[in-house]
Structures are given as structure tokens and as C-alpha cells.
mmCIF file of C-alpha atoms and ligand atoms in Angstrom:
data_model
loop_
_atom_site.group_PDB
_atom_site.id
_atom_site.type_symbol
_atom_site.label_atom_id
_atom_site.label_comp_id
_atom_site.label_asym_id
_atom_site.label_seq_id
_atom_site.Cartn_x
_atom_site.Cartn_y
_atom_site.Cartn_z
ATOM 1 C CA UNK K 1096 28.795 -5.337 -11.818
ATOM 2 C CA UNK K 1097 28.963 -2.070 -13.796
ATOM 3 C CA UNK K 1098 31.668 -1.878 -16.433
ATOM 4 C CA UNK K 1099 31.121 1.149 -18.501
ATOM 5 C CA UNK K 1100 32.060 0.967 -22.251
ATOM 6 C CA UNK K 1101 34.200 3.695 -23.339
ATOM 7 C CA UNK K 1102 33.472 6.945 -25.237
ATOM 8 C CA UNK K 1103 29.866 6.390 -25.483
ATOM 9 C CA UNK K 1104 26.829 8.333 -24.761
ATOM 10 C CA UNK K 1105 24.643 5.923 -22.757
ATOM 11 C CA UNK K 1106 21.013 6.224 -23.648
ATOM 12 C CA UNK K 1107 19.410 3.446 -21.591
ATOM 13 C CA UNK K 1108 16.342 5.502 -21.156
ATOM 14 C CA UNK K 1109 15.715 6.202 -24.786
ATOM 15 C CA UNK K 1110 13.639 3.132 -25.482
ATOM 16 C CA UNK K 1111 11.639 3.725 -22.481
ATOM 17 C CA UNK K 1112 10.810 7.387 -23.030
ATOM 18 C CA UNK K 1113 10.855 7.329 -26.827
ATOM 19 C CA UNK K 1114 7.144 7.102 -27.422
ATOM 20 C CA UNK K 1115 6.285 8.669 -24.100
ATOM 21 C CA UNK K 1116 4.685 12.057 -23.538
ATOM 22 C CA UNK K 1117 5.838 13.467 -20.129
ATOM 23 C CA UNK K 1118 2.721 14.246 -17.903
ATOM 24 C CA UNK K 1119 3.614 17.239 -15.899
ATOM 25 C CA UNK K 1120 1.436 19.157 -13.459
ATOM 26 C CA UNK K 1121 2.181 22.667 -11.971
ATOM 27 C CA UNK K 1122 3.337 21.147 -8.798
ATOM 28 C CA UNK K 1123 6.026 19.061 -10.497
ATOM 29 C CA UNK K 1124 9.647 20.082 -9.986
ATOM 30 C CA UNK K 1125 11.945 19.313 -12.887
ATOM 31 C CA UNK K 1126 15.523 19.383 -12.332
ATOM 32 C CA UNK K 1127 18.087 19.550 -15.142
ATOM 33 C CA UNK K 1128 21.197 18.037 -13.462
ATOM 34 C CA UNK K 1129 24.887 18.304 -14.575
ATOM 35 C CA UNK K 1130 27.852 16.342 -13.253
ATOM 36 C CA UNK K 1131 31.511 16.599 -14.498
ATOM 37 C CA UNK K 1132 33.463 16.152 -11.345
ATOM 38 C CA UNK K 1133 35.769 13.504 -12.886
ATOM 39 C CA UNK K 1134 35.856 11.581 -16.002
ATOM 40 C CA UNK K 1135 32.124 11.273 -16.896
ATOM 41 C CA UNK K 1136 30.224 14.061 -18.607
ATOM 42 C CA UNK K 1137 26.647 13.531 -17.481
ATOM 43 C CA UNK K 1138 23.235 15.294 -17.675
ATOM 44 C CA UNK K 1139 19.809 14.163 -16.469
ATOM 45 C CA UNK K 1140 16.367 15.502 -16.052
ATOM 46 C CA UNK K 1141 14.690 14.248 -12.713
ATOM 47 C CA UNK K 1142 11.103 14.831 -11.731
ATOM 48 C CA UNK K 1143 10.244 15.431 -8.077
ATOM 49 C CA UNK K 1144 13.666 14.056 -6.858
ATOM 50 C CA UNK K 1145 12.815 10.449 -7.662
ATOM 51 C CA UNK K 1146 11.735 9.965 -11.194
ATOM 52 C CA UNK K 1147 14.513 9.852 -13.816
ATOM 53 C CA UNK K 1148 13.279 11.201 -17.173
ATOM 54 C CA UNK K 1149 16.644 10.880 -18.742
ATOM 55 C CA UNK K 1150 20.208 9.863 -17.812
ATOM 56 C CA UNK K 1151 22.921 10.609 -20.227
ATOM 57 C CA UNK K 1152 26.581 9.773 -19.536
ATOM 58 C CA UNK K 1153 29.670 10.208 -21.827
ATOM 59 C CA UNK K 1154 32.365 8.207 -20.199
ATOM 60 C CA UNK K 1155 36.086 9.008 -20.909
ATOM 61 C CA UNK K 1156 37.445 5.826 -19.742
ATOM 62 C CA UNK K 1157 39.155 4.894 -23.135
ATOM 63 C CA UNK K 1158 41.029 8.142 -23.263
ATOM 64 C CA UNK K 1159 42.589 7.574 -19.821
ATOM 65 C CA UNK K 1160 43.234 4.002 -19.908
ATOM 66 C CA UNK K 1161 46.623 4.041 -21.491
ATOM 67 C CA UNK K 1162 47.817 6.468 -18.822
ATOM 68 C CA UNK K 1163 46.750 4.195 -15.985
ATOM 69 C CA UNK K 1164 44.399 6.731 -14.517
ATOM 70 C CA UNK K 1165 42.434 9.991 -14.972
ATOM 71 C CA UNK K 1166 44.534 12.771 -16.537
ATOM 72 C CA UNK K 1167 42.848 16.052 -15.276
ATOM 73 C CA UNK K 1168 43.695 18.170 -18.206
ATOM 74 C CA UNK K 1169 42.305 15.671 -20.742
ATOM 75 C CA UNK K 1170 39.193 15.133 -18.585
ATOM 76 C CA UNK K 1171 38.525 18.939 -18.685
ATOM 77 C CA UNK K 1172 38.997 19.173 -22.404
ATOM 78 C CA UNK K 1173 36.775 16.374 -23.140
ATOM 79 C CA UNK K 1174 34.006 17.754 -20.792
ATOM 80 C CA UNK K 1175 34.200 20.919 -22.757
ATOM 81 C CA UNK K 1176 33.858 19.190 -26.025
ATOM 82 C CA UNK K 1177 30.818 16.984 -24.708
ATOM 83 C CA UNK K 1178 28.853 19.050 -22.244
ATOM 84 C CA UNK K 1179 26.487 20.731 -24.749
ATOM 85 C CA UNK K 1180 25.582 17.599 -26.559
ATOM 86 C CA UNK K 1181 25.068 15.716 -23.341
ATOM 87 C CA UNK K 1182 22.640 18.537 -22.013
ATOM 88 C CA UNK K 1183 20.719 18.644 -25.239
ATOM 89 C CA UNK K 1184 20.412 14.882 -25.240
ATOM 90 C CA UNK K 1185 19.146 14.798 -21.685
ATOM 91 C CA UNK K 1186 16.481 17.389 -22.572
ATOM 92 C CA UNK K 1187 15.483 15.551 -25.871
ATOM 93 C CA UNK K 1188 15.150 12.099 -24.261
ATOM 94 C CA UNK K 1189 13.171 13.519 -21.447
ATOM 95 C CA UNK K 1190 10.851 15.151 -23.967
ATOM 96 C CA UNK K 1191 11.041 18.515 -22.172
ATOM 97 C CA UNK K 1192 12.452 21.950 -23.074
ATOM 98 C CA UNK K 1193 14.330 24.394 -20.905
ATOM 99 C CA UNK K 1194 10.992 26.289 -20.485
ATOM 100 C CA UNK K 1195 9.667 23.377 -18.396
ATOM 101 C CA UNK K 1196 12.812 23.113 -16.147
ATOM 102 C CA UNK K 1197 12.291 24.431 -12.578
ATOM 103 C CA UNK K 1198 16.031 24.532 -11.588
ATOM 104 C CA UNK K 1199 19.518 23.545 -12.702
ATOM 105 C CA UNK K 1200 21.457 21.472 -10.372
ATOM 106 C CA UNK K 1201 25.224 21.128 -10.814
ATOM 107 C CA UNK K 1202 27.997 19.338 -8.998
ATOM 108 C CA UNK K 1203 30.355 22.129 -7.619
ATOM 109 C CA UNK K 1204 32.672 19.796 -5.472
ATOM 110 C CA UNK K 1205 34.568 17.883 -4.575
ATOM 111 C CA UNK K 1206 36.482 16.653 -7.558
ATOM 112 C CA UNK K 1207 38.949 17.799 -10.163
ATOM 113 C CA UNK K 1208 38.861 21.640 -10.298
ATOM 114 C CA UNK K 1209 39.172 21.914 -14.186
ATOM 115 C CA UNK K 1210 36.641 19.128 -14.717
ATOM 116 C CA UNK K 1211 34.149 20.681 -12.193
ATOM 117 C CA UNK K 1212 34.441 24.186 -13.711
ATOM 118 C CA UNK K 1213 33.126 22.929 -17.075
ATOM 119 C CA UNK K 1214 29.880 21.737 -15.501
ATOM 120 C CA UNK K 1215 29.629 24.741 -13.305
ATOM 121 C CA UNK K 1216 30.126 27.149 -16.234
ATOM 122 C CA UNK K 1217 27.663 25.383 -18.355
ATOM 123 C CA UNK K 1218 25.042 25.378 -15.610
ATOM 124 C CA UNK K 1219 25.609 29.154 -14.920
ATOM 125 C CA UNK K 1220 25.385 29.973 -18.624
ATOM 126 C CA UNK K 1221 22.117 28.216 -18.995
ATOM 127 C CA UNK K 1222 20.787 29.654 -15.851
ATOM 128 C CA UNK K 1223 21.878 33.186 -16.846
ATOM 129 C CA UNK K 1224 20.456 32.882 -20.320
ATOM 130 C CA UNK K 1225 17.153 31.606 -19.193
ATOM 131 C CA UNK K 1226 16.518 32.830 -15.641
ATOM 132 C CA UNK K 1227 16.119 29.292 -14.244
ATOM 133 C CA UNK K 1228 17.423 29.162 -10.632
ATOM 134 C CA UNK K 1229 20.808 27.539 -10.009
ATOM 135 C CA UNK K 1230 21.475 24.926 -7.197
ATOM 136 C CA UNK K 1231 24.928 23.764 -6.399
ATOM 137 C CA UNK K 1232 25.272 20.202 -5.175
ATOM 138 C CA UNK K 1233 27.885 18.221 -3.263
ATOM 139 C CA UNK K 1234 29.049 15.215 -5.283
ATOM 140 C CA UNK K 1235 28.800 12.787 -2.166
ATOM 141 C CA UNK K 1236 25.359 14.203 -1.380
ATOM 142 C CA UNK K 1237 24.474 13.084 -4.936
ATOM 143 C CA UNK K 1238 25.908 9.576 -4.422
ATOM 144 C CA UNK K 1239 23.766 9.118 -1.240
ATOM 145 C CA UNK K 1240 20.657 10.441 -2.978
ATOM 146 C CA UNK K 1241 21.086 7.779 -5.793
ATOM 147 C CA UNK K 1242 19.255 5.519 -3.185
ATOM 148 C CA UNK K 1243 16.112 7.848 -3.301
ATOM 149 C CA UNK K 1244 15.794 7.113 -7.109
ATOM 150 C CA UNK K 1245 15.618 3.422 -6.878
ATOM 151 C CA UNK K 1246 13.958 3.089 -3.507
ATOM 152 C CA UNK K 1247 10.910 5.315 -3.539
ATOM 153 C CA UNK K 1248 10.062 4.284 0.076
ATOM 154 C CA UNK K 1249 13.508 5.321 1.444
ATOM 155 C CA UNK K 1250 13.227 8.302 3.716
ATOM 156 C CA UNK K 1251 15.949 9.540 6.288
ATOM 157 C CA UNK K 1252 17.165 8.923 8.979
ATOM 158 C CA UNK K 1253 19.411 6.042 7.892
ATOM 159 C CA UNK K 1254 23.243 5.303 7.943
ATOM 160 C CA UNK K 1255 24.977 5.279 4.553
ATOM 161 C CA UNK K 1256 28.455 4.057 3.504
ATOM 162 C CA UNK K 1257 29.874 6.136 0.764
ATOM 163 C CA UNK K 1258 32.749 4.328 -0.985
ATOM 164 C CA UNK K 1259 34.203 5.851 -4.096
ATOM 165 C CA UNK K 1260 37.512 6.682 -5.766
ATOM 166 C CA UNK K 1261 38.050 9.622 -3.547
ATOM 167 C CA UNK K 1262 35.953 8.997 -0.400
ATOM 168 C CA UNK K 1263 35.236 6.363 2.232
ATOM 169 C CA UNK K 1264 32.723 7.929 4.646
ATOM 170 C CA UNK K 1265 30.283 6.448 7.106
ATOM 171 C CA UNK K 1266 27.458 8.982 7.299
ATOM 172 C CA UNK K 1267 24.321 9.376 9.383
ATOM 173 C CA UNK K 1268 21.702 10.931 6.957
ATOM 174 C CA UNK K 1269 19.766 12.859 9.535
ATOM 175 C CA UNK K 1270 17.400 14.475 6.924
ATOM 176 C CA UNK K 1271 17.466 15.201 3.145
ATOM 177 C CA UNK K 1272 20.914 16.925 2.624
ATOM 178 C CA UNK K 1273 21.772 16.787 6.296
ATOM 179 C CA UNK K 1274 24.674 14.753 7.112
ATOM 180 C CA UNK K 1275 26.899 13.732 10.144
ATOM 181 C CA UNK K 1276 30.069 12.033 9.209
ATOM 182 C CA UNK K 1277 30.836 9.301 11.890
ATOM 183 C CA UNK K 1278 33.786 7.577 10.201
ATOM 184 C CA UNK K 1279 36.121 8.348 7.412
ATOM 185 C CA UNK K 1280 39.365 6.864 5.997
ATOM 186 C CA UNK K 1281 42.538 7.916 7.496
ATOM 187 C CA UNK K 1282 44.581 7.486 4.243
ATOM 188 C CA UNK K 1283 43.529 5.849 0.942
ATOM 189 C CA UNK K 1284 39.944 5.784 -0.264
ATOM 190 C CA UNK K 1285 38.367 2.286 -0.845
ATOM 191 C CA UNK K 1286 38.243 2.863 -4.598
ATOM 192 C CA UNK K 1287 41.731 4.215 -4.567
ATOM 193 C CA UNK K 1288 42.948 1.028 -2.937
ATOM 194 C CA UNK K 1289 41.100 -1.093 -5.617
ATOM 195 C CA UNK K 1290 42.762 0.993 -8.375
ATOM 196 C CA UNK K 1291 46.313 0.802 -6.942
ATOM 197 C CA UNK K 1292 46.272 -2.892 -6.248
ATOM 198 C CA UNK K 1293 44.707 -3.565 -9.712
ATOM 199 C CA UNK K 1294 47.626 -1.717 -11.144
ATOM 200 C CA UNK K 1295 50.149 -3.632 -9.039
ATOM 201 C CA UNK K 1296 48.756 -7.072 -10.209
ATOM 202 C CA UNK K 1297 48.661 -6.011 -13.801
ATOM 203 C CA UNK K 1298 44.979 -5.465 -14.262
ATOM 204 C CA UNK K 1299 45.269 -1.761 -15.228
ATOM 205 C CA UNK K 1300 42.702 1.126 -14.994
ATOM 206 C CA UNK K 1301 39.874 1.245 -14.014
ATOM 207 C CA UNK K 1302 40.862 -1.161 -11.253
ATOM 208 C CA UNK K 1303 37.619 -1.788 -9.283
ATOM 209 C CA UNK K 1304 35.606 -3.523 -11.895
ATOM 210 C CA UNK K 1305 38.506 -5.587 -13.039
ATOM 211 C CA UNK K 1306 39.223 -6.865 -9.470
ATOM 212 C CA UNK K 1307 35.515 -7.522 -9.106
ATOM 213 C CA UNK K 1308 35.487 -9.641 -12.321
ATOM 214 C CA UNK K 1309 38.790 -11.508 -11.790
ATOM 215 C CA UNK K 1310 38.001 -12.285 -8.123
ATOM 216 C CA UNK K 1311 35.292 -14.543 -9.284
ATOM 217 C CA UNK K 1312 37.973 -17.027 -10.372
ATOM 218 C CA UNK K 1313 40.120 -16.737 -7.157
ATOM 219 C CA UNK K 1314 40.048 -18.033 -3.644
ATOM 220 C CA UNK K 1315 39.258 -15.247 -1.048
ATOM 221 C CA UNK K 1316 40.929 -17.302 1.696
ATOM 222 C CA UNK K 1317 44.138 -18.003 -0.367
ATOM 223 C CA UNK K 1318 46.132 -15.260 1.254
ATOM 224 C CA UNK K 1319 45.667 -13.671 4.584
ATOM 225 C CA UNK K 1320 45.821 -9.906 4.327
ATOM 226 C CA UNK K 1321 45.268 -7.514 7.211
ATOM 227 C CA UNK K 1322 41.985 -6.037 8.285
ATOM 228 C CA UNK K 1323 43.009 -2.665 9.848
ATOM 229 C CA UNK K 1324 41.369 -1.182 12.900
ATOM 230 C CA UNK K 1325 41.839 2.415 13.861
ATOM 231 C CA UNK K 1326 42.306 2.695 17.638
ATOM 232 C CA UNK K 1327 40.729 6.192 18.162
ATOM 233 C CA UNK K 1328 37.573 5.626 16.150
ATOM 234 C CA UNK K 1329 35.977 2.255 15.444
ATOM 235 C CA UNK K 1330 34.087 3.575 12.491
ATOM 236 C CA UNK K 1331 37.160 5.084 10.730
ATOM 237 C CA UNK K 1332 38.933 3.025 7.924
ATOM 238 C CA UNK K 1333 42.521 2.604 6.785
ATOM 239 C CA UNK K 1334 43.365 0.944 3.573
ATOM 240 C CA UNK K 1335 47.054 1.886 3.066
ATOM 241 C CA UNK K 1336 48.380 -0.901 5.292
ATOM 242 C CA UNK K 1337 46.356 -3.405 3.260
ATOM 243 C CA UNK K 1338 47.804 -2.039 -0.008
ATOM 244 C CA UNK K 1339 51.225 -2.255 1.366
ATOM 245 C CA UNK K 1340 50.633 -5.886 2.475
ATOM 246 C CA UNK K 1341 49.562 -6.681 -1.035
ATOM 247 C CA UNK K 1342 52.815 -5.010 -2.503
ATOM 248 C CA UNK K 1343 54.834 -6.689 -0.038
ATOM 249 C CA UNK K 1344 53.372 -10.110 -0.905
ATOM 250 C CA UNK K 1345 53.936 -9.552 -4.675
ATOM 251 C CA UNK K 1346 57.625 -8.533 -3.907
ATOM 252 C CA UNK K 1347 58.263 -11.626 -1.691
ATOM 253 C CA UNK K 1348 56.759 -13.905 -4.452
ATOM 254 C CA UNK K 1349 58.957 -12.204 -7.063
ATOM 255 C CA UNK K 1350 62.086 -12.589 -4.855
ATOM 256 C CA UNK K 1351 61.386 -16.426 -4.266
ATOM 257 C CA UNK K 1352 60.600 -16.966 -7.754
ATOM 258 C CA UNK K 1353 57.170 -18.063 -6.800
ATOM 259 C CA UNK K 1354 54.322 -17.705 -9.441
ATOM 260 C CA UNK K 1355 51.497 -15.169 -8.409
ATOM 261 C CA UNK K 1356 48.019 -16.069 -8.914
ATOM 262 C CA UNK K 1357 46.277 -12.902 -9.955
ATOM 263 C CA UNK K 1358 42.788 -14.173 -9.187
ATOM 264 C CA UNK K 1359 43.682 -15.320 -5.696
ATOM 265 C CA UNK K 1360 45.393 -11.954 -4.821
ATOM 266 C CA UNK K 1361 42.416 -9.990 -6.278
ATOM 267 C CA UNK K 1362 39.917 -12.176 -4.333
ATOM 268 C CA UNK K 1363 41.932 -12.050 -1.041
ATOM 269 C CA UNK K 1364 42.331 -8.310 -1.255
ATOM 270 C CA UNK K 1365 38.755 -7.803 -2.083
ATOM 271 C CA UNK K 1366 37.524 -9.833 0.899
ATOM 272 C CA UNK K 1367 39.831 -7.892 3.199
ATOM 273 C CA UNK K 1368 38.299 -4.680 2.037
ATOM 274 C CA UNK K 1369 34.598 -6.092 2.107
ATOM 275 C CA UNK K 1370 35.147 -7.360 5.638
ATOM 276 C CA UNK K 1371 36.282 -4.231 7.112
ATOM 277 C CA UNK K 1372 33.618 -2.170 5.293
ATOM 278 C CA UNK K 1373 30.791 -4.666 6.377
ATOM 279 C CA UNK K 1374 31.992 -4.964 10.025
ATOM 280 C CA UNK K 1375 32.538 -1.141 10.687
ATOM 281 C CA UNK K 1376 29.282 -0.052 9.056
ATOM 282 C CA UNK K 1377 26.913 -2.509 10.557
ATOM 283 C CA UNK K 1378 28.518 -1.940 13.871
ATOM 284 C CA UNK K 1379 27.830 1.873 13.488
ATOM 285 C CA UNK K 1380 24.248 1.245 12.401
ATOM 286 C CA UNK K 1381 23.319 -0.739 15.645
ATOM 287 C CA UNK K 1382 25.599 1.479 17.933
ATOM 288 C CA UNK K 1383 23.741 4.603 16.736
ATOM 289 C CA UNK K 1384 20.441 2.893 17.060
ATOM 290 C CA UNK K 1385 19.273 2.849 13.332
ATOM 291 C CA UNK K 1386 17.603 -0.028 11.384
ATOM 292 C CA UNK K 1387 18.152 1.310 7.832
ATOM 293 C CA UNK K 1388 21.437 1.215 6.078
ATOM 294 C CA UNK K 1389 22.276 2.285 2.424
ATOM 295 C CA UNK K 1390 25.624 2.090 0.353
ATOM 296 C CA UNK K 1391 26.639 4.487 -2.341
ATOM 297 C CA UNK K 1392 29.670 5.388 -4.648
ATOM 298 C CA UNK K 1393 31.462 3.468 -7.357
ATOM 299 C CA UNK K 1394 32.867 0.698 -4.923
ATOM 300 C CA UNK K 1395 29.072 0.116 -3.927
ATOM 301 C CA UNK K 1396 28.614 -1.643 -7.209
ATOM 302 C CA UNK K 1397 31.156 -4.240 -6.184
ATOM 303 C CA UNK K 1398 29.314 -7.535 -6.407
ATOM 304 C CA UNK K 1399 30.950 -9.218 -3.426
ATOM 305 C CA UNK K 1400 30.363 -6.133 -1.295
ATOM 306 C CA UNK K 1401 26.615 -5.986 -2.143
ATOM 307 C CA UNK K 1402 26.352 -9.748 -1.479
ATOM 308 C CA UNK K 1403 28.110 -9.536 1.851
ATOM 309 C CA UNK K 1404 25.817 -6.534 3.027
ATOM 310 C CA UNK K 1405 22.735 -8.456 1.631
ATOM 311 C CA UNK K 1406 23.579 -11.506 3.945
ATOM 312 C CA UNK K 1407 24.707 -9.607 6.924
ATOM 313 C CA UNK K 1408 21.883 -6.975 6.961
ATOM 314 C CA UNK K 1409 19.308 -9.941 6.756
ATOM 315 C CA UNK K 1410 21.110 -11.569 9.753
ATOM 316 C CA UNK K 1411 21.116 -8.507 11.866
ATOM 317 C CA UNK K 1412 17.655 -7.377 10.866
ATOM 318 C CA UNK K 1413 18.685 -4.228 9.257
ATOM 319 C CA UNK K 1414 16.914 -2.964 6.113
ATOM 320 C CA UNK K 1415 19.455 -2.638 3.352
ATOM 321 C CA UNK K 1416 19.273 -0.194 0.359
ATOM 322 C CA UNK K 1417 21.554 -0.062 -2.587
ATOM 323 C CA UNK K 1418 21.359 1.748 -6.060
ATOM 324 C CA UNK K 1419 21.693 -0.295 -9.184
ATOM 325 C CA UNK K 1420 25.427 -0.650 -10.223
ATOM 326 C CA UNK K 1421 24.839 2.011 -12.934
ATOM 327 C CA UNK K 1422 23.586 4.507 -10.342
ATOM 328 C CA UNK K 1423 26.613 3.808 -7.990
ATOM 329 C CA UNK K 1424 29.151 5.155 -10.314
ATOM 330 C CA UNK K 1425 29.186 8.769 -11.342
ATOM 331 C CA UNK K 1426 25.916 9.865 -13.104
ATOM 332 C CA UNK K 1427 23.812 13.106 -13.288
ATOM 333 C CA UNK K 1428 20.503 11.668 -12.069
ATOM 334 C CA UNK K 1429 21.851 11.350 -8.520
ATOM 335 C CA UNK K 1430 22.787 15.015 -8.604
ATOM 336 C CA UNK K 1431 19.069 15.659 -9.742
ATOM 337 C CA UNK K 1432 17.831 13.828 -6.742
ATOM 338 C CA UNK K 1433 20.159 15.665 -4.361
ATOM 339 C CA UNK K 1434 19.324 19.022 -6.123
ATOM 340 C CA UNK K 1435 15.655 18.533 -5.741
ATOM 341 C CA UNK K 1436 15.788 18.302 -1.913
ATOM 342 C CA UNK K 1437 18.173 21.455 -1.878
ATOM 343 C CA UNK K 1438 15.783 23.372 -4.182
ATOM 344 C CA UNK K 1439 12.836 22.399 -1.774
ATOM 345 C CA UNK K 1440 14.837 23.745 1.252
ATOM 346 C CA UNK K 1441 15.156 27.087 -0.670
ATOM 347 C CA UNK K 1442 18.859 26.755 -1.679
ATOM 348 C CA UNK K 1443 19.765 29.007 -4.620
ATOM 349 C CA UNK K 1444 23.171 29.853 -5.802
ATOM 350 C CA UNK K 1445 24.425 33.013 -7.683
ATOM 351 C CA UNK K 1446 26.578 33.369 -10.646
ATOM 352 C CA UNK K 1447 29.541 33.646 -8.335
ATOM 353 C CA UNK K 1448 29.127 29.903 -7.768
ATOM 354 C CA UNK K 1449 32.669 28.393 -8.105
ATOM 355 C CA UNK K 1450 34.216 24.915 -8.330
ATOM 356 C CA UNK K 1451 35.306 23.812 -4.899
ATOM 357 C CA UNK K 1452 37.708 20.708 -5.439
ATOM 358 C CA UNK K 1453 37.825 19.781 -1.704
ATOM 359 C CA UNK K 1454 34.328 20.867 -0.685
ATOM 360 C CA UNK K 1455 33.437 19.451 2.723
ATOM 361 C CA UNK K 1456 30.189 17.439 3.238
HETATM 362 O O1 LIG W 536 31.816 7.166 -7.458
HETATM 363 P P1 LIG W 536 32.812 6.942 -8.503
HETATM 364 O O2 LIG W 536 32.261 6.586 -9.897
HETATM 365 O O3 LIG W 536 33.750 8.061 -8.629
HETATM 366 C C1 LIG W 536 34.194 8.938 -7.682
HETATM 367 O O4 LIG W 536 33.497 9.808 -7.257
HETATM 368 O O5 LIG W 536 35.480 8.646 -7.256
HETATM 369 O O6 LIG W 536 33.825 5.769 -8.054
HETATM 370 C C2 LIG W 536 34.999 5.370 -8.883
HETATM 371 C C3 LIG W 536 35.606 4.236 -8.014
HETATM 372 C C4 LIG W 536 36.956 3.862 -8.742
HETATM 373 O O7 LIG W 536 38.004 3.785 -7.853
HETATM 374 C C5 LIG W 536 36.533 2.463 -9.214
HETATM 375 O O8 LIG W 536 37.833 1.521 -9.269
HETATM 376 C C6 LIG W 536 35.569 2.062 -8.138
HETATM 377 O O9 LIG W 536 34.936 3.130 -7.868
HETATM 378 N N1 LIG W 536 34.749 0.984 -8.615
HETATM 379 C C7 LIG W 536 34.780 -0.275 -8.149
HETATM 380 C C8 LIG W 536 33.701 -1.069 -8.913
HETATM 381 N N2 LIG W 536 33.267 -0.215 -9.866
HETATM 382 C C9 LIG W 536 33.886 0.959 -9.759
HETATM 383 N N3 LIG W 536 35.333 -0.900 -7.048
HETATM 384 C C10 LIG W 536 35.099 -2.147 -6.783
HETATM 385 N N4 LIG W 536 34.424 -2.912 -7.561
HETATM 386 C C11 LIG W 536 33.624 -2.293 -8.525
HETATM 387 N N5 LIG W 536 32.799 -3.265 -9.211
HETATM 388 ZN ZN1 LIG W 537 31.643 9.936 -7.538
#
């Protein structure tokens, strides 16, 4: 499970790279990647789309916890305060200078507009000052591309389930950066459901990792919560009914004066989400004739979801790919991986690049 400690610039690659000279050839493509779509200020240097030379994340979780969720204005202000430091640290830990960077990749949507704007403005400023080409990246394309970093052998086509705080998409990855959405949520995203249920049972923000942890002490069969099917599309999701069922259960316990077992509610809710995600996804993999399946996004770090996919993919002879928990939640290395393939295709953005909060995949 990936539970980020608040207010800290993570420097996991520091030790690894500290005494290391970077061997670069003329053909190597070095991407400086920037990600500020929500509450993580992140920068990374990625070599040839697959090798992470540095991966810096300043997480704002502590600042937002007392509000029960991300406060957009606070997020934007903190990004402004941290962005230069995070970029400098990413270059320093990668042992490279801007002169060696081939392109700058930046998330320009979807996300919080004020937060996105900080990263986009920083990327444009560095690009303008140095002449290094600018490549805008879709945040979800970044999440999917996290799989390329840790599975060097993974190549499209494959099916990917993207489950984050804002998205629940089933996607056919036809080629690098080429996606066909075959299923999506009709209401809440999976991560949103985790966060709302966590709040309702008193676990607070951020909900996903807390439900993951508390569920280990609970019985996933204790309460029977609904598994929603969407009549028109077998690959779509709906989580609002499940969320209401949890709230109704809590209300009825309260009215009857029955004690609520937090761990049982968490485990039963989590099992209902996991069952639906596994069933819909693996049905799609077979129906569309693929044999490779990947997961991505913050909810993909859920330990029960990973275990369930491991078991079910093995049973159904599907190759299963998943980024490490750290690479599932927001980071800039994944933007560097996606940015590399965009750069290779010739994508370049001008200084009119803007933040697009509801950018379509
Ligand atoms: O991908 P992400 O870091 O940011 C977005 O792009 O939204 O995803 C954040 C979401 C949050 O809703 C959080 O509660 C959820 O991912 N999450 C988890 C876990 N870790 C993060 N959900 C379930 N189990 C987890 N271990
Ligand atoms: Zn994300």
C-alpha cells in the first residue's frame, strides 16, 4: 500500500543515483517531466521513456487533511511555492543539466485548473528560456504509461483499467498514446467512492489508503453491498448506488442503536468495488480478444484489488501488469514516460499551451 507522508520531498532515487554518472549517448532522449494536476508537486527526469533518473514528489496531503479533501486554492499556492525547488531537485538527482534535456513534458489536463496552470506555466517558462521543445501530456495517458517504466517488456496493444480519484476508465491501449475508451463510470469515480465512504465511516482523508489498511482487520463478507451493472454497456461502472447503500446501512445502524464495525464496513465496501472492477475488466479483455491487462491510477495501489487481479488473471491466462504502488498515485515519472512517446511521434506544443481541466483522453 502506498501511504504518502505529508509535506515531504521524496527522494527515493537519491541513494541510487548519488554516486552515479549518467551515461548518455547522442540518441538518448531525456525528458524533464512536470506534474501538478492535483495535490502533488512533482518533477522527474526520464531516459528513453522507460528509465527513471529522478522522481521528486512534494505531497500536500497534510495541508488538506483538516478540510477533508483537496482545497484547490491552497493546492495552487503550494505548487507555486514548491515548483522551482522540485524541478531543480529532479535535475540534481538525475545528474543532468537543462543543456542535456531533450524535451519538457507537462500535464495540461485533466485536473484542477489553478494547479495545472502552475506546472504548465513553469514548463513554458523553462522551454522559452532554453529553447527546449514543449510537449503537453494527458494525465491519464501518464497513469497508463507508468506501466512502461516498471515493465520494460510491455508494449501495446493491451487493455488497461484506469482507476483514480477522478476517473474510472476501461481503455484499449492500441498503440503508444492511442486509446479507445470502452467503459467508464456513469457517476462517481472509484477513488471518489473510496474517499466518500472513508469520510462517512470516520476515517477521513485521504480515504483510499485508509480503507485499504482498515479492511485488513474486517470481514469482506460481513455486509452484502450491491454490485452495480449498467444495462446499456457491460463495461461501464456505477459506484453511486454502492455509496448510497453504505450510507443507508450506517443510518439504519444508527437508528437501531446497533454498533458499527468500521473494519467490516470498509472491507465489505472494498470487496464490492474490487469484484465489479475485476469482473468488468477481465470480461472486456477476453471479449475484445486481448491477452494482456494492466491497471493504473491511485486506486490501482489498493492491495486487495492487486491480489484479486493477480489471482483472476492467472486463472484466465491473462498477463497482468501493474505499476508499484508509488507509481500508481500521482508522480511526474509517468508523465515523462508518456511524454517520451508523444515526443517520438513529433508532438510539440507552442507557448499558447493552456491548462484544460476537463481534457478528454
Ligand atoms: O491517481 P491519483 O493519485 O490522483 C488522481 O488522478 O485522482 O488517485 C487518487 C485516488 C484517491 O481517491 C485515493 O483515495 C485513491 O486514489 N487511492 C486508493 C489507494 N491509494 C490511493 N484507493 C484505494 N486503495 C488505496 N490503497
Ligand atoms: Zn492521477
